[in-house]
XYZ file of C-alpha atoms in Angstrom:
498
model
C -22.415 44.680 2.830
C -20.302 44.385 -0.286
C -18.440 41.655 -0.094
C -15.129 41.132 -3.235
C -12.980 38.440 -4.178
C -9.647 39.066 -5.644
C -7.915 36.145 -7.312
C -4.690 35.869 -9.343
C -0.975 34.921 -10.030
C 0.825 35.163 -6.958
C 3.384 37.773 -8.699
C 0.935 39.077 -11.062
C 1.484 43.644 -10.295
C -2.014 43.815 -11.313
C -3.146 41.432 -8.645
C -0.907 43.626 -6.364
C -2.156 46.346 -7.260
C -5.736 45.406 -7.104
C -5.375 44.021 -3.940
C -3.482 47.185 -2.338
C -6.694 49.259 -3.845
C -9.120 46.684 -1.985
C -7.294 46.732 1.252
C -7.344 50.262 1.735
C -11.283 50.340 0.607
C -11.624 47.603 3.249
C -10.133 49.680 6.032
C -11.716 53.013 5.202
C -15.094 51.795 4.539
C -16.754 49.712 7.364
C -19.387 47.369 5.137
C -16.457 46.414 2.606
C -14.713 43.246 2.439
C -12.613 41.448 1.201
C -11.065 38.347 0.427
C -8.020 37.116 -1.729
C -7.176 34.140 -3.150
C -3.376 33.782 -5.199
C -2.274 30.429 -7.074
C 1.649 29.821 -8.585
C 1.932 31.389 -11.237
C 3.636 28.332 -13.041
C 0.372 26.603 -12.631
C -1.877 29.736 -13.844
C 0.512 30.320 -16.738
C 0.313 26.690 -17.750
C -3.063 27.386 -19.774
C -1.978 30.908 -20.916
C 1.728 29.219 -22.269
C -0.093 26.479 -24.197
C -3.456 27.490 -24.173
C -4.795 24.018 -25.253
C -6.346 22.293 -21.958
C -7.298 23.830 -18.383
C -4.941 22.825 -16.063
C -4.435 22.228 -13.143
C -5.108 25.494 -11.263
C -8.521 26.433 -13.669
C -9.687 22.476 -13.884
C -9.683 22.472 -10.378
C -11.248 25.885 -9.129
C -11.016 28.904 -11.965
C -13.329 26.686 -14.718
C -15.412 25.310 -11.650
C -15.979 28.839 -10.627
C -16.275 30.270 -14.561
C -18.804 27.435 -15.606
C -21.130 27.447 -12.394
C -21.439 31.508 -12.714
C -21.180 31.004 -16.871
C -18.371 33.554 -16.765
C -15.592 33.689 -19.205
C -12.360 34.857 -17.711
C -8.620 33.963 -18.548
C -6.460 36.699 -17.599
C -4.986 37.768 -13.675
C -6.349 38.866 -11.447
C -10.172 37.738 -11.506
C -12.341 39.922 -9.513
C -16.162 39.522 -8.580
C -18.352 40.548 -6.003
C -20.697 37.944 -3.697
C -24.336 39.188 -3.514
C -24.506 38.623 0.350
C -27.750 40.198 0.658
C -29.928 38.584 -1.492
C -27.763 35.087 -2.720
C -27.735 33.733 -6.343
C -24.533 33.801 -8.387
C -21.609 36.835 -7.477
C -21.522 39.578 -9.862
C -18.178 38.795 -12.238
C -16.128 42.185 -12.407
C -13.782 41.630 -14.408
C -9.767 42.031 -14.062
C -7.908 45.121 -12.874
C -8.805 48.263 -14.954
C -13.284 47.166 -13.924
C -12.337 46.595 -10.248
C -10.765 50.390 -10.553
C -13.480 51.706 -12.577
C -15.895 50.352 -10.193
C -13.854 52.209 -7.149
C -13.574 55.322 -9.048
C -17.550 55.206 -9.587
C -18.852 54.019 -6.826
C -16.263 55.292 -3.884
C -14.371 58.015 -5.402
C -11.204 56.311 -5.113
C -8.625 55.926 -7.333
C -5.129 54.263 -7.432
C -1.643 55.748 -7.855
C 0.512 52.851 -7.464
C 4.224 53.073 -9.964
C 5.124 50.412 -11.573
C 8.376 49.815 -9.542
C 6.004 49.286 -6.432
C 3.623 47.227 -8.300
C 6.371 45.054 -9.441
C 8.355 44.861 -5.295
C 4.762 43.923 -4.184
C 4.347 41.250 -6.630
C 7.465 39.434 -5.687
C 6.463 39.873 -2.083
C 3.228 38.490 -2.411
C 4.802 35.243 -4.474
C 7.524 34.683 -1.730
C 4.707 34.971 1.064
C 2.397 32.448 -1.443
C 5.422 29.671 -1.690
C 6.052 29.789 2.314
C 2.238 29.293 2.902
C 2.652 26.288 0.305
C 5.794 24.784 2.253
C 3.537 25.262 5.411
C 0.193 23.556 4.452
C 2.696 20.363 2.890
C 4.143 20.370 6.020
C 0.921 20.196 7.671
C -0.200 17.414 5.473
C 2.836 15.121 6.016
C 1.947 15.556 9.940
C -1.612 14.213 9.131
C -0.980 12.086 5.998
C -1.201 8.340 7.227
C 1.640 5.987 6.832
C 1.348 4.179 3.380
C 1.764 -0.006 3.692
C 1.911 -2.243 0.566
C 1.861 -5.833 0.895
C 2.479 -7.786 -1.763
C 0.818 -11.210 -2.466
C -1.660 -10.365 -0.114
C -3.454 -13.354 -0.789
C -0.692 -15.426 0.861
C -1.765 -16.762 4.861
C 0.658 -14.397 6.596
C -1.328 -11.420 5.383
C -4.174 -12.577 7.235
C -2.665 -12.745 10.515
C -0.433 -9.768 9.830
C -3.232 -7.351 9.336
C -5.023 -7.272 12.822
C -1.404 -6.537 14.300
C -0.630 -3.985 11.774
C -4.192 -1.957 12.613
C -3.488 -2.851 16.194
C -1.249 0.597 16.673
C 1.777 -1.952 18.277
C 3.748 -1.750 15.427
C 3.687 1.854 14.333
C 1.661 3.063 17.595
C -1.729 4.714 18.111
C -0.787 8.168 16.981
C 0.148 6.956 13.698
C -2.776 6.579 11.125
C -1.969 3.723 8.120
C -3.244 2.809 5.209
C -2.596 -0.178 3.917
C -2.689 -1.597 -0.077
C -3.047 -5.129 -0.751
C -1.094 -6.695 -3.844
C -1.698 -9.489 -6.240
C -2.329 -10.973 -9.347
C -5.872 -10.349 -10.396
C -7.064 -14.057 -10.099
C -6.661 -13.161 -6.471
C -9.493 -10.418 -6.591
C -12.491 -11.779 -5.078
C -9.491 -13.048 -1.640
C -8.055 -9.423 -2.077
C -11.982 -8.220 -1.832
C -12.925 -10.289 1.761
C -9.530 -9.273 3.137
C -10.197 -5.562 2.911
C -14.246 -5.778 4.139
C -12.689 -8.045 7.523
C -10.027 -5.606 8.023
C -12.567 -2.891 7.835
C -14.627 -4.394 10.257
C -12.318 -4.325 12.703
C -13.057 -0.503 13.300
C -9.356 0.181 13.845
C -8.677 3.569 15.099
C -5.446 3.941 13.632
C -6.630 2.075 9.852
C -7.419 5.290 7.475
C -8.277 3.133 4.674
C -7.362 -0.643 3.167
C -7.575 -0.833 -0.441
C -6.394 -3.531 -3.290
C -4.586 -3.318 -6.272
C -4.039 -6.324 -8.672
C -1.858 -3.962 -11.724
C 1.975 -4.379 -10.902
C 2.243 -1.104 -12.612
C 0.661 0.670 -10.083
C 2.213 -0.892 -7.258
C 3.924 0.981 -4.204
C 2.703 4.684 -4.976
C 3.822 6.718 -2.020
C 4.648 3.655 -0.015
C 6.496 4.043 3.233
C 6.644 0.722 3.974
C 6.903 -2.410 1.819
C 6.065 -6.104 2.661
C 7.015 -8.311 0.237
C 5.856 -11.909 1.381
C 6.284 -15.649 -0.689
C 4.437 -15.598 -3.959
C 2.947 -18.374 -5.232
C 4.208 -19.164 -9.382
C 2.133 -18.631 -12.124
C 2.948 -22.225 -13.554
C 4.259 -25.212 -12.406
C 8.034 -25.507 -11.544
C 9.580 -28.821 -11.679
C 13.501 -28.484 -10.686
C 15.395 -26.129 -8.262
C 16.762 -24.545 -11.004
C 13.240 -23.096 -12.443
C 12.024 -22.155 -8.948
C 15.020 -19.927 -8.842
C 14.823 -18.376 -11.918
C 10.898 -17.865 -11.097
C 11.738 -15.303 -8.804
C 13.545 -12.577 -11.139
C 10.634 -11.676 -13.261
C 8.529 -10.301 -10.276
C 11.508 -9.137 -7.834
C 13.120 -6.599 -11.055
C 9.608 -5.649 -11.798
C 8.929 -4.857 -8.116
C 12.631 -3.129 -7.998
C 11.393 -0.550 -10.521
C 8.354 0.309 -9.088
C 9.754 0.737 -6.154
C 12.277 3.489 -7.198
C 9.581 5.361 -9.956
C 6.686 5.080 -7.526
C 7.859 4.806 -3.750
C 9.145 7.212 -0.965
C 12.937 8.018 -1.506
C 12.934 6.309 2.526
C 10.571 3.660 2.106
C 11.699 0.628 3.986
C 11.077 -2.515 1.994
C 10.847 -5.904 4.506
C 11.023 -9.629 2.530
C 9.197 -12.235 5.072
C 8.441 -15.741 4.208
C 9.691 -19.177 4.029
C 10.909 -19.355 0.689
C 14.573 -18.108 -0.741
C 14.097 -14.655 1.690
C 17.926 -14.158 1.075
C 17.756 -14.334 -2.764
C 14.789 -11.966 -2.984
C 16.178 -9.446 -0.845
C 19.233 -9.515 -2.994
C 16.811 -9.123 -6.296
C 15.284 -6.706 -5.113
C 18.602 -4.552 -4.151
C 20.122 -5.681 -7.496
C 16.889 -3.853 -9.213
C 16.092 -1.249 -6.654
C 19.868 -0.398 -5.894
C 18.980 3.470 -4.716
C 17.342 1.532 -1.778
C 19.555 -0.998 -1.001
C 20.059 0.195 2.547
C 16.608 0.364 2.775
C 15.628 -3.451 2.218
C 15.994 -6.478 4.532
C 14.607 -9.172 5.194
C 13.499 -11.191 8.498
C 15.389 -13.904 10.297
C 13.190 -13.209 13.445
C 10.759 -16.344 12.884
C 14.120 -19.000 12.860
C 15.530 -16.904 15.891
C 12.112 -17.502 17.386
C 12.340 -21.357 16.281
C 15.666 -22.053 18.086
C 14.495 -20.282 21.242
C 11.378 -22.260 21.197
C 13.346 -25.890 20.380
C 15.839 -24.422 24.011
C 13.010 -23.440 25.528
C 11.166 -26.750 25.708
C 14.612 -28.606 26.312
C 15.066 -26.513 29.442
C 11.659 -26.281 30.414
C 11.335 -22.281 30.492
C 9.395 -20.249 28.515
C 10.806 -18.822 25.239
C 10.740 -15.186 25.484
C 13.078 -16.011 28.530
C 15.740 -16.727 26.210
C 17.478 -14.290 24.165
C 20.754 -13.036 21.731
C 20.266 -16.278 19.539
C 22.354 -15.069 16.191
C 21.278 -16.324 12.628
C 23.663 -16.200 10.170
C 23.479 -17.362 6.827
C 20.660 -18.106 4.439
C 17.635 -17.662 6.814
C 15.462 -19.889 4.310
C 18.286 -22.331 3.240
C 21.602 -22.957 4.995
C 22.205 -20.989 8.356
C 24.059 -21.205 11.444
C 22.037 -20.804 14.645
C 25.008 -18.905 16.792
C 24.079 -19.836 20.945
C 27.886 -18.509 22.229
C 25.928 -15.222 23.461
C 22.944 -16.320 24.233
C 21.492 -15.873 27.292
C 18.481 -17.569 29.949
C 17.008 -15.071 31.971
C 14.578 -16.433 35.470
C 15.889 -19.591 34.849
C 15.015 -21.818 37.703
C 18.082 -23.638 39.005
C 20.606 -23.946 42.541
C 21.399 -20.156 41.171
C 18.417 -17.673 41.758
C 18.078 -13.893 40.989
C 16.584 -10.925 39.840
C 14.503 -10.580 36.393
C 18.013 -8.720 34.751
C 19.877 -11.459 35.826
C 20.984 -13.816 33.241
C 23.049 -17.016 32.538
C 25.009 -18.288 29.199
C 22.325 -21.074 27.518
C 25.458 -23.171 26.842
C 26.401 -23.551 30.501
C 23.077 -24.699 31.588
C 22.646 -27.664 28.866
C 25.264 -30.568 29.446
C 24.216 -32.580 26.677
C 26.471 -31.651 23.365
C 25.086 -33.862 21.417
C 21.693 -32.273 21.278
C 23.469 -29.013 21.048
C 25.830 -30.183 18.253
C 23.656 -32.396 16.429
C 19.960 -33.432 17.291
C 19.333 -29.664 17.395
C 20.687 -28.767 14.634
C 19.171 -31.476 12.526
C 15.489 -30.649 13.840
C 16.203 -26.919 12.972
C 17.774 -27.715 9.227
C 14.726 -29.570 8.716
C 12.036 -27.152 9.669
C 13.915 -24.816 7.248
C 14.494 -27.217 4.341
C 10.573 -27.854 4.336
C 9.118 -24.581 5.743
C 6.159 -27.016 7.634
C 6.833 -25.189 11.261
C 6.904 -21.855 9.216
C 3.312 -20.695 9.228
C 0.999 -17.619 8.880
C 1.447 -16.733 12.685
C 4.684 -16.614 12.623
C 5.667 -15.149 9.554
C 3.292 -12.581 10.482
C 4.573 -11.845 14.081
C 8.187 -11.805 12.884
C 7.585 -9.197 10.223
C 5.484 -7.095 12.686
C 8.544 -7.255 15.258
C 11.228 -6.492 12.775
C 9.032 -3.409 11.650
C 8.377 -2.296 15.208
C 12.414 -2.655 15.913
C 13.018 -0.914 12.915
C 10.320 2.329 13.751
C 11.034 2.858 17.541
C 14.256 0.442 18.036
C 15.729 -2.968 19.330
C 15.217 -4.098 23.137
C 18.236 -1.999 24.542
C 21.260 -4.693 24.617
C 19.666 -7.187 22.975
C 21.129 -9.218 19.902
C 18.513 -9.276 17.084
C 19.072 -10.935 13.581
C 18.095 -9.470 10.363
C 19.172 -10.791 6.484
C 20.818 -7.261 5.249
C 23.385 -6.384 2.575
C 27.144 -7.636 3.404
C 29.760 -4.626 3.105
C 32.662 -7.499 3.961
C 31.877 -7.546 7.794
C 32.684 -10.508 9.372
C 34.572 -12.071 6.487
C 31.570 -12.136 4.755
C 31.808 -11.634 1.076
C 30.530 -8.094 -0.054
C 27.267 -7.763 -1.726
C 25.609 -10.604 -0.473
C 22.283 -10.795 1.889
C 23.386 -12.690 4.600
C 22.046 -12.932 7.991
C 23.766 -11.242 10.769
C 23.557 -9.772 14.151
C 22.264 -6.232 14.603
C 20.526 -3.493 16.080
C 17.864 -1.244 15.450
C 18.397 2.103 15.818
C 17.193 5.830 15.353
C 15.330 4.611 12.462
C 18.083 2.406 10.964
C 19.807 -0.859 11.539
C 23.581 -1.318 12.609
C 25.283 -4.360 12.228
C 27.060 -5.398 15.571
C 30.515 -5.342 14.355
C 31.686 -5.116 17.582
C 30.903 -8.495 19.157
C 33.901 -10.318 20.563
C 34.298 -14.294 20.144
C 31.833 -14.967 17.256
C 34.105 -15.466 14.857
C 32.706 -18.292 12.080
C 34.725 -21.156 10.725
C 35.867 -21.453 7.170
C 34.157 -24.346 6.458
C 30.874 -22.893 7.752
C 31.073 -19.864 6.371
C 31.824 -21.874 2.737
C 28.818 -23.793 3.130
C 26.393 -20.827 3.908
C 28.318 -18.266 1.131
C 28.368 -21.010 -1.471
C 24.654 -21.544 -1.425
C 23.482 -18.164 -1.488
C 26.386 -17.356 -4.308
C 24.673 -20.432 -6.116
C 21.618 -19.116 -5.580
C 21.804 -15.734 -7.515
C 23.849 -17.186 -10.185
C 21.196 -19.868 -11.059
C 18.184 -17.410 -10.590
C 19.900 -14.970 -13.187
C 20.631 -17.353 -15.732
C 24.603 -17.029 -15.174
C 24.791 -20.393 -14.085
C 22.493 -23.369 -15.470
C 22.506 -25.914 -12.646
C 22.760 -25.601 -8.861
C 25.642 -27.045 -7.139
C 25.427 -27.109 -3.171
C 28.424 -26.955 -1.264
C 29.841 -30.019 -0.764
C 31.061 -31.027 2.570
C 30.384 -33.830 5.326
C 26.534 -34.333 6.428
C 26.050 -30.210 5.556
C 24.542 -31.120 2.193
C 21.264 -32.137 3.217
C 18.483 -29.709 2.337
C 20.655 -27.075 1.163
C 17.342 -25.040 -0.506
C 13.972 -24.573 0.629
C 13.304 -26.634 -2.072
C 10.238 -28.188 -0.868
C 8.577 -25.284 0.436
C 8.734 -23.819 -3.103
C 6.738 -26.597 -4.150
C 4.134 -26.422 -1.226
């Protein structure tokens, strides 16, 4: 049997005509065969154009092929024949005018092809060559796992986030991840036992875990983004330094994420640690992604459920459409006017959808007013009831929500970019209610009665205004808004410091 490969530009006429030759020697004679291989021709021309390295298409497979058979061949097409019948190295032809020679010779056959057909044949075969490309990319992306990046990887929360990531409940068993772990090289030997325990896990959906400790590299291909607290490179010793310590990182991270990410990669900032002002960074330095980065209020939503829950002796997840607005690591407003108790046992029974207002149910206004408040303010002035579990489950949630949508009808909180709703100013990060959606977030803009008063809308605008200003130098000493008992623990100060 006489086996031929034909290989060339994909609108080479020669190629066409050498392969119209072989096809009809194929069908006329019952031991020939053949088989074709084409490339782009911008990729084949490369080496011809500048003739000074192999590119691409001949590094890859035409110099692979050239050296192992020590064959020297530049031109299109490339023909050779495969020595089925007793192995070794195939039998280099040449290019068109030996592969017709060798027909003439050996078959009798010759080729009377014009030009004008030569040259129609050639554009077919390139057209047919580019749809096969689109179709084998297309292909990939379906098998291609979902890219995750997490940055300071070396932070607690990326140890409990990783056995829910490769659990499949966030992105869900059909959809393969792999995940990149980021930080400063000091953090290699961490970065090193993270991967091996996250391999051992055998996770059916985890395609690979890998670390990278070269900012410049970061987010290649990413999909998805976690960006949790880093820890300074030097001491800080004011409020205002700890604020300007997070611009370096946040504009480099900004510009790797537009050179080196996904145009719809979704970038999520978790942590306990000026969340609002990082968010805002990184959409100041990353602005063709704005849309695209929030961060998570879900771990004080789950706070002030848990602080209700244990003063009305239910169980948390019982309890839902708590609001956050504000600065979700500074000053915020826990909103309870729509939120609701659901199996609440009381004189007034009934089924699991059945549900009753939280602020009916709890008589004493003080605590609601006050001694709640004040418990709340301080777990988010010092970030101590803010740990790796909960940072980690919050960031998983929000993620899930933001893949395959928020609980139909339920409230959810997220920190996203202000376009003026609610009175809010424009272009801050401020925590609001929404829903997730189709792949995307929606602010509820249609919620009646939750309108926010001046004054605490002044104190949670202020902060965060006062907050960017400092951190980009515009400003050179933080003043918190000023107002009442509202000034205490304005800034996560103290869990910058921790």
């Amino acid at each position: 049997m006489a086996k031929f490969v034909i290989a060339g530009k994909a609108d080479c006429p020669y190629y066409a005509k050498a392969e119209l030759l072989a096809d009809y020697l194929q069908k006329n004679l019952p031991d020939f065969k053949i088989h074709k291989i084409t490339q782009h021709p911008e990729v084949w021309e490369a080496d011809l154009i500048y003739d000074l390295i192999w590119v691409i298409f001949q590094q890859e497979w035409l110099k692979n092929v050239c050296t192992k058979n020590k064959w020297s061949h530049k031109n299109s097409p490339i023909i050779w024949r495969e020595l089925l019948d007793r192995g070794g190295k195939g039998l280099l032809l040449g290019g068109y005018n030996e592969f017709l020679e060798h027909a003439q010779l050996y078959y009798g056959i010759t080729s009377s092809m014009t030009t004008e057909m030569m040259m129609v044949i050639a554009q077919e075969n390139l057209g047919a060559h580019i749809e096969k490309e689109q179709e084998e990319n297309t292909l990939k992306g379906l098998i291609s796992p979902l890219n995750v990046w997490i940055t300071s990887a070396s932070a607690p929360a990326c140890y409990n986030l990783l056995p829910i990531l490769t659990s499949g409940e966030v992105f869900g068993m059909d959809t393969a991840i792999s995940i990149t772990l980021l930080d400063n090289p000091r953090t290699e030997n961490s970065l090193r036992c993270l991967v091996m325990e996250a391999q051992d896990l055998a996770s059916p959906v985890l395609r690979s875990i890998s670390l990278c400790t070269k900012v410049e590299e970061a987010f290649h291909e990413a999909h998805v983004v976690i960006v949790l607290d880093d820890c300074t490179d030097r001491d800080v010793y004011s409020l205002e330094e700890c604020l300007r310590s997070k611009v370096p990182l946040c504009q480099q991270f900004g510009y790797m994420l537009e050179k080196n990410a996904h145009d719809s990669v979704r970038v999520i900032v978790g942590g306990k640690s000026f969340v609002n002002l990082k968010t805002a960074l990184l959409v100041k330095y990353a602005p063709n992604l704005a849309h695209n980065i929030i961060t998570v209020a879900l771990g004080v939503e789950g706070q002030a459920k848990a602080l209700l829950a244990r003063k009305m002796r239910t169980t948390p997840s019982y309890i839902k459409d708590v609001i956050v607005w504000g600065n979700i690591s500074g000053n915020n407003y826990i909103d309870l006017r729509k939120t609701k108790v659901y199996r609440y046992e009381s004189a007034i029974w009934g089924p699991c959808q059945y549900s009753r207002p939280v602020l009916d149910l709890i008589f004493d206004s003080e605590w609601v007013n006050k001694e709640s408040v004040a418990v709340l303010n301080n777990w988010t002035a010092t970030g101590k009831q803010f740990g790796g579990i909960l940072a980690a489950h919050s960031i998983a949630t929000t993620l899930k929500y933001w893949y395959y949508g928020s609980p139909p009808g339920e409230i959810v909180s997220a920190g996203v970019l202000s376009e003026g709703q609610f009175g809010i100013p424009e272009g801050l990060v401020f925590s609001m209610p929404v829903k997730f959606e189709n792949g995307t977030w929606e602010v509820l803009t249609d919620l009646e009665d939750i309108e926010i008063s001046e004054k605490k809308m002044a104190r949670m605008t202020s902060d965060l205004i006062q907050e960017k200003l400092v951190a980009l130098g515009d400003v050179l000493i933080f003043r918190p808004y000023q107002s009442g008992c509202y000034n205490k623990n304005p800034i996560n100060w103290l869990a910058c410091k921790q």
